[in-house]
mmCIF file of C-alpha atoms and ligand atoms in Angstrom:
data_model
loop_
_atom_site.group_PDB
_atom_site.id
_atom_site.type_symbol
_atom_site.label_atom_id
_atom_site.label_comp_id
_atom_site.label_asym_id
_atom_site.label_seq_id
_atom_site.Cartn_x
_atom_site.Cartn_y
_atom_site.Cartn_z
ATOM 1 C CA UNK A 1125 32.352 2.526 1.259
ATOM 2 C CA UNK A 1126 31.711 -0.883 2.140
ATOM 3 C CA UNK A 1127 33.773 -4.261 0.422
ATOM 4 C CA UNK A 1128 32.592 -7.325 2.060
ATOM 5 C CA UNK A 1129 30.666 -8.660 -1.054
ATOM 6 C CA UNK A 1130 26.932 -10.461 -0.142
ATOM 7 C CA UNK A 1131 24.139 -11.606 -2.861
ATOM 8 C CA UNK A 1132 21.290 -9.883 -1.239
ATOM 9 C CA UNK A 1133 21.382 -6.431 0.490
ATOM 10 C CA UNK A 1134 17.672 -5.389 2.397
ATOM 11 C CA UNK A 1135 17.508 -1.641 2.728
ATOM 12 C CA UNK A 1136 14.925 -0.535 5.322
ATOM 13 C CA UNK A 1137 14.251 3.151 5.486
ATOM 14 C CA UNK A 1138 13.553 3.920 9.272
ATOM 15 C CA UNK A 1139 11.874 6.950 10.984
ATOM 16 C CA UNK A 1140 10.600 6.801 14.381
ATOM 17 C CA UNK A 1141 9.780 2.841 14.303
ATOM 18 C CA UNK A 1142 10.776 1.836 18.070
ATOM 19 C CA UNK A 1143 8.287 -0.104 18.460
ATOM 20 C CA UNK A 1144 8.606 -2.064 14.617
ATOM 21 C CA UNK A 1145 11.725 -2.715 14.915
ATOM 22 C CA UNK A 1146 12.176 -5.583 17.035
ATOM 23 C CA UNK A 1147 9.834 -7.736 15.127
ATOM 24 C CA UNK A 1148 10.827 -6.747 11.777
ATOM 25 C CA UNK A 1149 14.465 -7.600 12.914
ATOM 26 C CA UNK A 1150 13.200 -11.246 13.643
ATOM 27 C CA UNK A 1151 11.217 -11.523 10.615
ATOM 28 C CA UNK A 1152 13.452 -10.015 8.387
ATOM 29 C CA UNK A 1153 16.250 -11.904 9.850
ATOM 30 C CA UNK A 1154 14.591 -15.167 9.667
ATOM 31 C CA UNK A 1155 13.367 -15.001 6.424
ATOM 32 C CA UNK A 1156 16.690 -13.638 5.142
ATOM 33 C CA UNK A 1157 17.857 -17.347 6.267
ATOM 34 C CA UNK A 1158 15.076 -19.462 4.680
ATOM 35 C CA UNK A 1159 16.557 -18.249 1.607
ATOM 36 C CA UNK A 1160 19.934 -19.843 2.385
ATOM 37 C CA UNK A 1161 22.176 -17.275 1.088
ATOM 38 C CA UNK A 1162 24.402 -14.178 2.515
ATOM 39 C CA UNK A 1163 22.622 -11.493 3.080
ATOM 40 C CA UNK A 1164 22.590 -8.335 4.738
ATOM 41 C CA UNK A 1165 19.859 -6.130 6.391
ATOM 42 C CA UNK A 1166 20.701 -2.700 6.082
ATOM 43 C CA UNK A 1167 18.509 -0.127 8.421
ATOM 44 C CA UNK A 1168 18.681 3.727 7.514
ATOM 45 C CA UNK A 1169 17.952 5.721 10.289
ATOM 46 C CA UNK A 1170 16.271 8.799 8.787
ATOM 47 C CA UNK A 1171 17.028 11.016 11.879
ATOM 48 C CA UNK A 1172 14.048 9.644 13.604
ATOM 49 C CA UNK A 1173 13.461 11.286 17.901
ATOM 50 C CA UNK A 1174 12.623 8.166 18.985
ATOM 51 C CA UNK A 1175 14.873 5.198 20.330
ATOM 52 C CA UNK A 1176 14.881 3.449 16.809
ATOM 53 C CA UNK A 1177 18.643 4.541 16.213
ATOM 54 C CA UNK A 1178 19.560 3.307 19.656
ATOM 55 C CA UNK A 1179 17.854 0.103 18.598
ATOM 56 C CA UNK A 1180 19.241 -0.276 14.945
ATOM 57 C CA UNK A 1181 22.719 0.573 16.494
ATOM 58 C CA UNK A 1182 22.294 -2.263 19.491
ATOM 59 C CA UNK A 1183 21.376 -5.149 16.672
ATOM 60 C CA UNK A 1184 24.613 -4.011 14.843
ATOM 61 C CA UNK A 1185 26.474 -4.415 17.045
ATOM 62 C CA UNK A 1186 25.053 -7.668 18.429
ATOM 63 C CA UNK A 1187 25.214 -8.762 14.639
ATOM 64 C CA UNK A 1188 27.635 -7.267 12.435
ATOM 65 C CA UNK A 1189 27.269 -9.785 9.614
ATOM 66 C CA UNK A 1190 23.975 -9.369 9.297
ATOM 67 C CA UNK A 1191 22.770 -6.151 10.391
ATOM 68 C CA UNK A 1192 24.097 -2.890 8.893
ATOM 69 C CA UNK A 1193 22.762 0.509 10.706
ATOM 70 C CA UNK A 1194 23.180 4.116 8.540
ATOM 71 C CA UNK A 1195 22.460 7.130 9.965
ATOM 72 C CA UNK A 1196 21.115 10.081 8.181
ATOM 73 C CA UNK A 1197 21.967 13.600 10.136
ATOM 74 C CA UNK A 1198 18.265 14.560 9.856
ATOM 75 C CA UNK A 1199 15.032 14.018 8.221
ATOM 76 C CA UNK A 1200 15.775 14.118 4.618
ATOM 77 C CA UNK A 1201 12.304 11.701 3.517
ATOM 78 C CA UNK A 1202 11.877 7.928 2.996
ATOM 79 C CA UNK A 1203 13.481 8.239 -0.791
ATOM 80 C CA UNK A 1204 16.429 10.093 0.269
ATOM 81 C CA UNK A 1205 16.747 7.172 2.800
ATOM 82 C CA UNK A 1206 16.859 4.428 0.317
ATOM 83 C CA UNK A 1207 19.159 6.010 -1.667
ATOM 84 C CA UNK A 1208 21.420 6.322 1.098
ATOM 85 C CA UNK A 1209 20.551 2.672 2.021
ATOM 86 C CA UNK A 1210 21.833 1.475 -1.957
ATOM 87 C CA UNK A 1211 24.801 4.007 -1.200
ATOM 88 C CA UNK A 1212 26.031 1.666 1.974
ATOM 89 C CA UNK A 1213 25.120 -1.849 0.451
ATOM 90 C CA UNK A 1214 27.323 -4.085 -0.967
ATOM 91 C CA UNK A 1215 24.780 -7.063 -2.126
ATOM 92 C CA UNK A 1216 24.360 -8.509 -5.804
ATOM 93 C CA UNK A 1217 20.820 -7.770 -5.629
ATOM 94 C CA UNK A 1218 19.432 -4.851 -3.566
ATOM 95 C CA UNK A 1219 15.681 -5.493 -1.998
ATOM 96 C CA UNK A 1220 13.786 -2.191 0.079
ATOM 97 C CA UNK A 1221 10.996 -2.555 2.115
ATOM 98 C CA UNK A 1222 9.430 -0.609 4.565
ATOM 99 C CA UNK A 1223 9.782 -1.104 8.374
ATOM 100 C CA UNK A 1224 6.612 -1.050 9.660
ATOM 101 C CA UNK A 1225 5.853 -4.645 8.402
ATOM 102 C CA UNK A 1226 3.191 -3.511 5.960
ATOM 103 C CA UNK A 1227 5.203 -5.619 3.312
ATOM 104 C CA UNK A 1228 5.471 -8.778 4.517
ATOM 105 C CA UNK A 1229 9.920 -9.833 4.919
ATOM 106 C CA UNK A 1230 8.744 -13.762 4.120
ATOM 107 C CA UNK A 1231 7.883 -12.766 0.493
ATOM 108 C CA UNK A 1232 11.747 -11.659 -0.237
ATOM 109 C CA UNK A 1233 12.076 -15.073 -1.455
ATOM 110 C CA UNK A 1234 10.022 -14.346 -4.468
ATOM 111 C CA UNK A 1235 11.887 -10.903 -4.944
ATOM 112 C CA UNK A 1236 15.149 -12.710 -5.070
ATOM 113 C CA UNK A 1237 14.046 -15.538 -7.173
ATOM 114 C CA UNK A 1238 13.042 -13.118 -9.707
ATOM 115 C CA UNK A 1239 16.527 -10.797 -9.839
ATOM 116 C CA UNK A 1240 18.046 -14.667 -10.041
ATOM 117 C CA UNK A 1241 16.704 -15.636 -13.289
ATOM 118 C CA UNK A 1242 17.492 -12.100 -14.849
ATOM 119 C CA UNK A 1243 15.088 -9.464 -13.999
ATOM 120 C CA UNK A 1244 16.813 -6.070 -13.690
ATOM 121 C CA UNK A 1245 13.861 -4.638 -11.635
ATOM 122 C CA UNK A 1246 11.297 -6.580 -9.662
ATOM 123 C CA UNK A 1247 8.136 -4.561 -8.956
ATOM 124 C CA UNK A 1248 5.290 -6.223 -6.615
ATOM 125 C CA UNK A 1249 2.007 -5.876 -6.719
ATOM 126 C CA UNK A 1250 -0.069 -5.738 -3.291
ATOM 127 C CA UNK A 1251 -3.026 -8.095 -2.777
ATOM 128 C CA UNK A 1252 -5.168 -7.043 -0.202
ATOM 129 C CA UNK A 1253 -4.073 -3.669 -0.196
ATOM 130 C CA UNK A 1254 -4.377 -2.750 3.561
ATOM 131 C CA UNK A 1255 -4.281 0.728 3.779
ATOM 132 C CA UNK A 1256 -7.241 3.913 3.718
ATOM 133 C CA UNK A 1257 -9.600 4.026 1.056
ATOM 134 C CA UNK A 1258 -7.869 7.992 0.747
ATOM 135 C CA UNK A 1259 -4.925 6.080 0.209
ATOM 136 C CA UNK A 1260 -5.580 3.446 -2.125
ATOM 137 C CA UNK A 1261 -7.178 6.324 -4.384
ATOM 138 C CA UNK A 1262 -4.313 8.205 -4.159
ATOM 139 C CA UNK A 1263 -1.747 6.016 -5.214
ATOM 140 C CA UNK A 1264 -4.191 5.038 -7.899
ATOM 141 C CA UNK A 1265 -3.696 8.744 -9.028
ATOM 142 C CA UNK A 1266 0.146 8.526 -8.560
ATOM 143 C CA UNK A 1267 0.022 5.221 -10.601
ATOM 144 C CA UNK A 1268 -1.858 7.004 -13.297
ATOM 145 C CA UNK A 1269 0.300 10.215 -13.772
ATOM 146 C CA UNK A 1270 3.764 8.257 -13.515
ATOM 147 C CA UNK A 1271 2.479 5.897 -16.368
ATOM 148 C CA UNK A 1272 1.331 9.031 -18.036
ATOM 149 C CA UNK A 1273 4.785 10.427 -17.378
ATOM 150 C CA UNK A 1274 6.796 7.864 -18.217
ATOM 151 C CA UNK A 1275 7.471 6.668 -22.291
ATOM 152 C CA UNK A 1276 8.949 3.237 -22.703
ATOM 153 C CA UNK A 1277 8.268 0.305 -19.246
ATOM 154 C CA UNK A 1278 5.491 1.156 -16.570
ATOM 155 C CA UNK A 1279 4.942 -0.615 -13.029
ATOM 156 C CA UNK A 1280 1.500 -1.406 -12.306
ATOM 157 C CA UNK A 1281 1.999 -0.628 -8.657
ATOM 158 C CA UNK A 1282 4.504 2.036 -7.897
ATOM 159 C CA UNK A 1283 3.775 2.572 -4.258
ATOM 160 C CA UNK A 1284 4.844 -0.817 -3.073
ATOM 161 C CA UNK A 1285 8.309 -0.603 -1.212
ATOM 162 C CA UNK A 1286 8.674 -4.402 -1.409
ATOM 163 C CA UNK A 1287 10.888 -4.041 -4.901
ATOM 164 C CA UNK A 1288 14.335 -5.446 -5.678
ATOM 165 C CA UNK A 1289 17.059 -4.257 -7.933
ATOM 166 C CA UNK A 1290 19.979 -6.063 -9.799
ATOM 167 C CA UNK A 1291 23.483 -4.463 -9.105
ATOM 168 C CA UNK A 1292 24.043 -2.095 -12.294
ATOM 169 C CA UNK A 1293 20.502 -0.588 -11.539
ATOM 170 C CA UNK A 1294 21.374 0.979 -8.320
ATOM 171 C CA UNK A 1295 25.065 2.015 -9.281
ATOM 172 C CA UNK A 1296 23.118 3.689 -12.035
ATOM 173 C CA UNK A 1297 20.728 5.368 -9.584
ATOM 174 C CA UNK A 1298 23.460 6.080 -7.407
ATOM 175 C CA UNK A 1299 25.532 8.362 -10.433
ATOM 176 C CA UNK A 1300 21.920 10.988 -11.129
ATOM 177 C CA UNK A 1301 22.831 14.058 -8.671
ATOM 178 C CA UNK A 1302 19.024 15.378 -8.935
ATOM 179 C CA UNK A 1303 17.243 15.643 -6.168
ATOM 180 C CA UNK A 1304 13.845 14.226 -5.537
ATOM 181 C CA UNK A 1305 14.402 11.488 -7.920
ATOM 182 C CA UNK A 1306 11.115 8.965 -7.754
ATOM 183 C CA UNK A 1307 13.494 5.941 -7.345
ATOM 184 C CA UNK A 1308 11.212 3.201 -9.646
ATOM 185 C CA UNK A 1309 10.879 5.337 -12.200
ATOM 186 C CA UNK A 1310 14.071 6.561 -12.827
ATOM 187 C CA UNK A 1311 14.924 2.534 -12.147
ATOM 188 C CA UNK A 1312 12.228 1.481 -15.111
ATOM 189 C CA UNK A 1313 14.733 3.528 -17.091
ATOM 190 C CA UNK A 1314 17.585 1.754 -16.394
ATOM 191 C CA UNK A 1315 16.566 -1.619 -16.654
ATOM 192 C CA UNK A 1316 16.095 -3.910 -19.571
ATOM 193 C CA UNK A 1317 14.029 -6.494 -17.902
ATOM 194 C CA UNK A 1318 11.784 -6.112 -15.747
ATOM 195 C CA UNK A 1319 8.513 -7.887 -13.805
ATOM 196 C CA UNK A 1320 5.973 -7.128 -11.288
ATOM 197 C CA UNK A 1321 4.949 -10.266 -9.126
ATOM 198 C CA UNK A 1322 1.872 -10.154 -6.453
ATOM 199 C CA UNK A 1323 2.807 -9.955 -3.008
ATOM 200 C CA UNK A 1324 0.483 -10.128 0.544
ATOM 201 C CA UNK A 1325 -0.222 -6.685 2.169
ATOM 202 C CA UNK A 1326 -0.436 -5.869 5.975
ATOM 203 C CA UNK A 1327 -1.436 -3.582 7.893
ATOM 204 C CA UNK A 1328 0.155 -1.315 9.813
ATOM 205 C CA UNK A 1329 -0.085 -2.339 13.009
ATOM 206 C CA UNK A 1330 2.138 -0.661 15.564
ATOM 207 C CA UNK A 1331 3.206 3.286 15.004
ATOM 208 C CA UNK A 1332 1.601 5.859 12.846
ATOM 209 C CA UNK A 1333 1.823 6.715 8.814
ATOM 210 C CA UNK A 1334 3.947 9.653 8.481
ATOM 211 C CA UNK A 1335 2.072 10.393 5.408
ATOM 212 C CA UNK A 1336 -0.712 12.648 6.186
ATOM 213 C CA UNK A 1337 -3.100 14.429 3.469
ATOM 214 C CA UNK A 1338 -0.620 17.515 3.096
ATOM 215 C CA UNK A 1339 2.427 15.361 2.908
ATOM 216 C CA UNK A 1340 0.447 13.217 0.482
ATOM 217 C CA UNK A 1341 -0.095 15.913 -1.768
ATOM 218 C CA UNK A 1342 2.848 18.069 -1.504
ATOM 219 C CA UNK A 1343 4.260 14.382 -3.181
ATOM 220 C CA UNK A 1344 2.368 14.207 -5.719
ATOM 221 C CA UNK A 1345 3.295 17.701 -6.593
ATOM 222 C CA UNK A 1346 7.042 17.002 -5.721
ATOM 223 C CA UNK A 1347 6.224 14.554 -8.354
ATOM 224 C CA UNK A 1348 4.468 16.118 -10.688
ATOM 225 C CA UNK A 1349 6.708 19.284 -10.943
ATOM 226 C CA UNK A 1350 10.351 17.320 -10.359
ATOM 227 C CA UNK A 1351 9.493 14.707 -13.301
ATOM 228 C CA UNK A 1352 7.982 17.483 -16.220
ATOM 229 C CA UNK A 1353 7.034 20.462 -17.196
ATOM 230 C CA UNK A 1354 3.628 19.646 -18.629
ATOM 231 C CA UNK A 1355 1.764 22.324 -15.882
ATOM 232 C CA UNK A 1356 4.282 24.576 -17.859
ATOM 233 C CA UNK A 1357 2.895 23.604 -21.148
ATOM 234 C CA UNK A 1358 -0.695 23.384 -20.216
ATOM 235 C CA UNK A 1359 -0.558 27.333 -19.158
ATOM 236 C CA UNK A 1360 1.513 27.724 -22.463
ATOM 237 C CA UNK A 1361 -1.884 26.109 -23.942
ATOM 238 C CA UNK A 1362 -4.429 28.004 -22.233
ATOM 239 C CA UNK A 1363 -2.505 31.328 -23.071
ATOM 240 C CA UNK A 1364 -2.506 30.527 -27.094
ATOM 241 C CA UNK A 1365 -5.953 29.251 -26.984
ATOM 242 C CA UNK A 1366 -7.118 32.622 -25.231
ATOM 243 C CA UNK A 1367 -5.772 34.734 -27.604
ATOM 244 C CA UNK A 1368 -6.916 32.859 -30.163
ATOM 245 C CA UNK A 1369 -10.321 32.824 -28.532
ATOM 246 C CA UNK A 1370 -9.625 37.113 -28.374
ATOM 247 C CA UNK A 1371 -8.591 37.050 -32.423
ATOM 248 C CA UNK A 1372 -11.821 35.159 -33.360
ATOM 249 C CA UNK A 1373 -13.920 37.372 -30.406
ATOM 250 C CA UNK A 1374 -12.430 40.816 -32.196
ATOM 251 C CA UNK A 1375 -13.335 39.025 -35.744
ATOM 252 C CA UNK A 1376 -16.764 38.508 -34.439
ATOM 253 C CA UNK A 1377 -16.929 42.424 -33.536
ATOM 254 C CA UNK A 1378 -15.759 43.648 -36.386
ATOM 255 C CA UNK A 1379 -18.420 41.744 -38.412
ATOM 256 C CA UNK A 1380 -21.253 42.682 -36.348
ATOM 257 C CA UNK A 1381 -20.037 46.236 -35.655
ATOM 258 C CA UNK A 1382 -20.266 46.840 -39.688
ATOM 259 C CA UNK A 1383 -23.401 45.356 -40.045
ATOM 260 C CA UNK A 1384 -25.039 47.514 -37.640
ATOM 261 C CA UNK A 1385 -23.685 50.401 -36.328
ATOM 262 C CA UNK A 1386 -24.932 50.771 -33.002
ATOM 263 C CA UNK A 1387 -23.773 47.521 -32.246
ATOM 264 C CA UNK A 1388 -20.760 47.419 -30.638
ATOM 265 C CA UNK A 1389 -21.191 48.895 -26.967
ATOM 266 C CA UNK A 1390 -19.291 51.846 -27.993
ATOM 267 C CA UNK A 1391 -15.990 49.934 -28.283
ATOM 268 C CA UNK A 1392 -16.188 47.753 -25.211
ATOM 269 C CA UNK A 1393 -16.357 44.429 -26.877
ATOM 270 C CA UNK A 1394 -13.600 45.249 -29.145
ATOM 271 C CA UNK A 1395 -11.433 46.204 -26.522
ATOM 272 C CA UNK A 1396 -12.733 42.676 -24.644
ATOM 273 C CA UNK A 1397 -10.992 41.367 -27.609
ATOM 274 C CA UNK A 1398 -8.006 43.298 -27.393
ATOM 275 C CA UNK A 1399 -7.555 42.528 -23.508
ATOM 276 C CA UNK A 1400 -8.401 38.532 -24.452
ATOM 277 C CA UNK A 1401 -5.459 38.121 -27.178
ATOM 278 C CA UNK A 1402 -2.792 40.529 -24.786
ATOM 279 C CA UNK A 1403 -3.819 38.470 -21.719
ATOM 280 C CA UNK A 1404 -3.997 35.145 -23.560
ATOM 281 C CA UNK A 1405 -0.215 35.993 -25.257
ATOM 282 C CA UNK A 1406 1.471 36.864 -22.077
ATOM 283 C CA UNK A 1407 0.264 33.667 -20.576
ATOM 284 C CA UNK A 1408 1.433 31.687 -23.277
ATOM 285 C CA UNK A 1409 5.036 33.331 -23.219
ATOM 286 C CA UNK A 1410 5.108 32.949 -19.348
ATOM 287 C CA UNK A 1411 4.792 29.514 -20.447
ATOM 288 C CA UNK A 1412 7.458 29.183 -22.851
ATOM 289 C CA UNK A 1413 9.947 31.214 -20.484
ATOM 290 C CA UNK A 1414 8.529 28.981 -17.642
ATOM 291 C CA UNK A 1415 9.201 26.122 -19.526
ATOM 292 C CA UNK A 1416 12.534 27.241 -20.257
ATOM 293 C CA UNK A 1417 13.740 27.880 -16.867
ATOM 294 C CA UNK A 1418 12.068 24.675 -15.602
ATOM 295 C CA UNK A 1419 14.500 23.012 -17.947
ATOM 296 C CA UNK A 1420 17.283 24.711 -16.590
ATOM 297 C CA UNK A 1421 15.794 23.884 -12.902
ATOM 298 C CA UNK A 1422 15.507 20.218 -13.634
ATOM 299 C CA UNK A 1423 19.379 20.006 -14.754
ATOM 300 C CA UNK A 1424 20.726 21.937 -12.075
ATOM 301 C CA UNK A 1425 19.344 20.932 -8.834
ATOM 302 C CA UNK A 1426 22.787 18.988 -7.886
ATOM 303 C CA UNK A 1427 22.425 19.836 -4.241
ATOM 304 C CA UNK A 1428 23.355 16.674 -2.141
ATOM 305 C CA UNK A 1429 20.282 14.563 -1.573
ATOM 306 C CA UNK A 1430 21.048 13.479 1.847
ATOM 307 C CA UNK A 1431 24.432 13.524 4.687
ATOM 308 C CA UNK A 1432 25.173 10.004 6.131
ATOM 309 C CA UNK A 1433 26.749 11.556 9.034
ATOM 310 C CA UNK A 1434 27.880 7.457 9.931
ATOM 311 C CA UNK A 1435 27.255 3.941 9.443
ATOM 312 C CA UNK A 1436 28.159 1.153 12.151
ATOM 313 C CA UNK A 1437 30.834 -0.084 9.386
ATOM 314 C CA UNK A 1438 33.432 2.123 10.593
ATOM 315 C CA UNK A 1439 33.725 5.099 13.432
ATOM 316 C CA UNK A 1440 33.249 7.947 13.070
ATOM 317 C CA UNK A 1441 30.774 11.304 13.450
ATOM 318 C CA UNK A 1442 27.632 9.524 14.210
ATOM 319 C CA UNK A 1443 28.971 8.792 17.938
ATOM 320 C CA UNK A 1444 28.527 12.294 18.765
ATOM 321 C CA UNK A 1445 25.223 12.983 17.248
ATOM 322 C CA UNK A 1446 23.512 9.599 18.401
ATOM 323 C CA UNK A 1447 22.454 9.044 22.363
ATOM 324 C CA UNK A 1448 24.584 6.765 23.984
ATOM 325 C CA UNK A 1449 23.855 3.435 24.892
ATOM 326 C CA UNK A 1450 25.041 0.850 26.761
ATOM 327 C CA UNK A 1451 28.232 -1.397 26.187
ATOM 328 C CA UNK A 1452 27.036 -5.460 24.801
ATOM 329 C CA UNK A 1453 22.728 -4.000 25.439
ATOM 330 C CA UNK A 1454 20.749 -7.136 23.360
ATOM 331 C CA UNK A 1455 18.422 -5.993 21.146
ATOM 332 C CA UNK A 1456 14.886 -6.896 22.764
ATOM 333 C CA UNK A 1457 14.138 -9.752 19.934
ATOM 334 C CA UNK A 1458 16.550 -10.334 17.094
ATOM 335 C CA UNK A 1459 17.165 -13.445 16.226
ATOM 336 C CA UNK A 1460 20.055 -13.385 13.709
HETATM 337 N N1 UDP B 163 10.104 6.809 6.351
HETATM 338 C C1 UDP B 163 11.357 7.409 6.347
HETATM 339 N N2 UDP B 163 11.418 8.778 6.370
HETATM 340 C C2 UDP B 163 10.303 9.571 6.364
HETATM 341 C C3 UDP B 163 9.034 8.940 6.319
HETATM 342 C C4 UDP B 163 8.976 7.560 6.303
HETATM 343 O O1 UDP B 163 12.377 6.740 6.363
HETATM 344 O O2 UDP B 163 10.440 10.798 6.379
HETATM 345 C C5 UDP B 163 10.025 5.335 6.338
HETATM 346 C C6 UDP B 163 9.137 4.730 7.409
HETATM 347 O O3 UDP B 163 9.815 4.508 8.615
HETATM 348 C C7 UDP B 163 8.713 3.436 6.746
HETATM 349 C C8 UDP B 163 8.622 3.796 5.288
HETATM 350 O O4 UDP B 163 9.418 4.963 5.120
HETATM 351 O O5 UDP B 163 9.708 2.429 6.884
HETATM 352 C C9 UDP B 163 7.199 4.060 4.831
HETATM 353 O O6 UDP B 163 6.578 4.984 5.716
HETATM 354 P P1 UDP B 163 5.043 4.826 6.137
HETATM 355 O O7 UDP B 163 4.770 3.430 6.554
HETATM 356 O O8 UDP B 163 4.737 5.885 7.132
HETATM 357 O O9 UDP B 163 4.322 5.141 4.765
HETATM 358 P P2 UDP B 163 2.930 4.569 4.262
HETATM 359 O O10 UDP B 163 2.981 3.070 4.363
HETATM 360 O O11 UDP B 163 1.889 5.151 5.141
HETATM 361 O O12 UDP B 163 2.894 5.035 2.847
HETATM 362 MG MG1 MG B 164 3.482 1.928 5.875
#
């Protein structure tokens, strides 16, 4: 889509970050020239209500070398937003962080210097994490099932936006057609070298999370169900174990039953028994058919992950969908 070749491309997923925005444009924008190299800053506007597409599309327009806005026709989620993000970029090296300033732009230098000297993938580790105590324990959960997930290269950190990637990783991310992909993981996969490096970790101090507890866990389900089909198996488990536990139960019965006849409860326990091995195999075949079809689910979800209904690189749709704003407005505080 886009030709004009740059080493570093910084994706920003944005949704409803008005009042972010103009300070991580002059942060991101002067940190992007500390590092003394062509860059670009490239802001997806996840179909946010507020005026942060007004704002992304003002800075473009002020700077057009620099500042690259996409706009997504709705609210397709933060991943579905990067992806669209690596879709419009055009760097060597591809760096996302988030926009709320929560990972610090000045530390891109250390990002870059990394994918310089070879790294395919460059995880960071935050120091100081600033966030809830709810959600420092959950992404130690999410940590802990995606390294449980994943064979081969883990991340230590996988919640930390502040990550860069060399080239071939994101044209390789770019090519899966699944949905719901969990971007570092699939990028672990792709990459032959790879490093986490520490990184500072702010708080957020302007606009609200748009992760609450539901969203949270509906994620880590997301997760959980998109990446495997181990709830599959674990049912197919319990199912085999019950009937087993209904084989050795009838066993039991029988043995007791003949050495005392009124034992027994006039049949009862032996049909217990009966109902425990039935019960326990149709759970274990729900499994295995279960298992099958989520198979068949993970391969053929090739629904289109997101619409990028325009970019300020060229005209088209997005005039109609975004408000209006005025010819030559500045944006409040860039400084590119
Ligand atoms: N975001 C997005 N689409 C969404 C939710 C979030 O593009 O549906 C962006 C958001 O604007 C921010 C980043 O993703 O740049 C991380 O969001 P947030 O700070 O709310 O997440 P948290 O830090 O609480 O995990
Ligand atoms: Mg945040």
């Amino acid at each position: 889509m886009n030709t004009g070749k740059k080493e570093l491309s910084i994706v920003i997923p944005v949704y409803n970050e008005e009042e972010n925005l103009p300070e991580l444009l002059r942060r991101t924008c002067s940190a992007g020239k500390e590092l003394q190299t062509d860059f670009e800053i490239i802001l997806v506007d996840d179909g946010s209500f507020d005026r942060s597409a007004e704002l992304i599309r003002v800075a473009a327009r002020e700077f057009p070398d620099r500042i690259v806005g996409g706009f997504l026709s709705s609210n397709f989620g933060q991943h579905a937003a990067v992806m669209a993000g690596f879709e419009i970029s055009r760097g060597s090296y591809v760096v996302t962080m988030d926009a709320d300033l929560q990972n610090p732009p000045e530390e891109l230098g250390k990002l870059l210097d990394a994918l310089r000297s070879g790294y395919d993938v460059v995880g960071s580790i935050r120091q100081n994490r600033r966030d809830t105590f709810f959600r420092r324990l959950s992404s130690k959960l999410v940590n802990h099932m995606v390294r449980k997930l994943c064979r081969g290269k883990t991340m230590q950190d996988y919640g930390c936006m502040l990550r860069g990637y060399a080239r071939p990783v994101v044209a390789a991310l770019l090519k899966c057609p699944e949905q719901g992909k969990f971007i570092p993981m699939l990028a672990m996969a792709f990459a032959r070298k790879t490093i986490e490096i520490p990184v500072r970790h702010a708080e957020r101090t302007r606009g609200k999370s748009k992760y609450g507890f539901w969203k949270l866990v509906a994620l880590q389900y997301d997760l959980l169900t998109g990446t495997s089909v181990f709830p599959l198996r674990l049912l197919t488990i319990f199912g085999f174990l019950l009937a087993a536990f209904g084989i050795l139960f009838g066993c039991a019965v029988f043995i007791f039953s003949q050495l005392d006849k009124d034992w027994g409860a006039e049949g009862i326990f032996a049909l217990f028994a009966v109902q425990f091995v039935f019960a326990g195999m149709t759970l274990a075949a729900l499994g295995l058919i279960g298992e099958y079809i989520g198979k068949i689910h993970l391969n053929a979800r090739a629904r289109p992950q997101y619409f990028i209904a325009g970019t300020t690189l060229e005209k088209s749709g997005e005039d109609a969908i975004l408000p209006k704003m005025e010819q030559g407005g500045r944006n409040e505080n860039s400084d590119c």
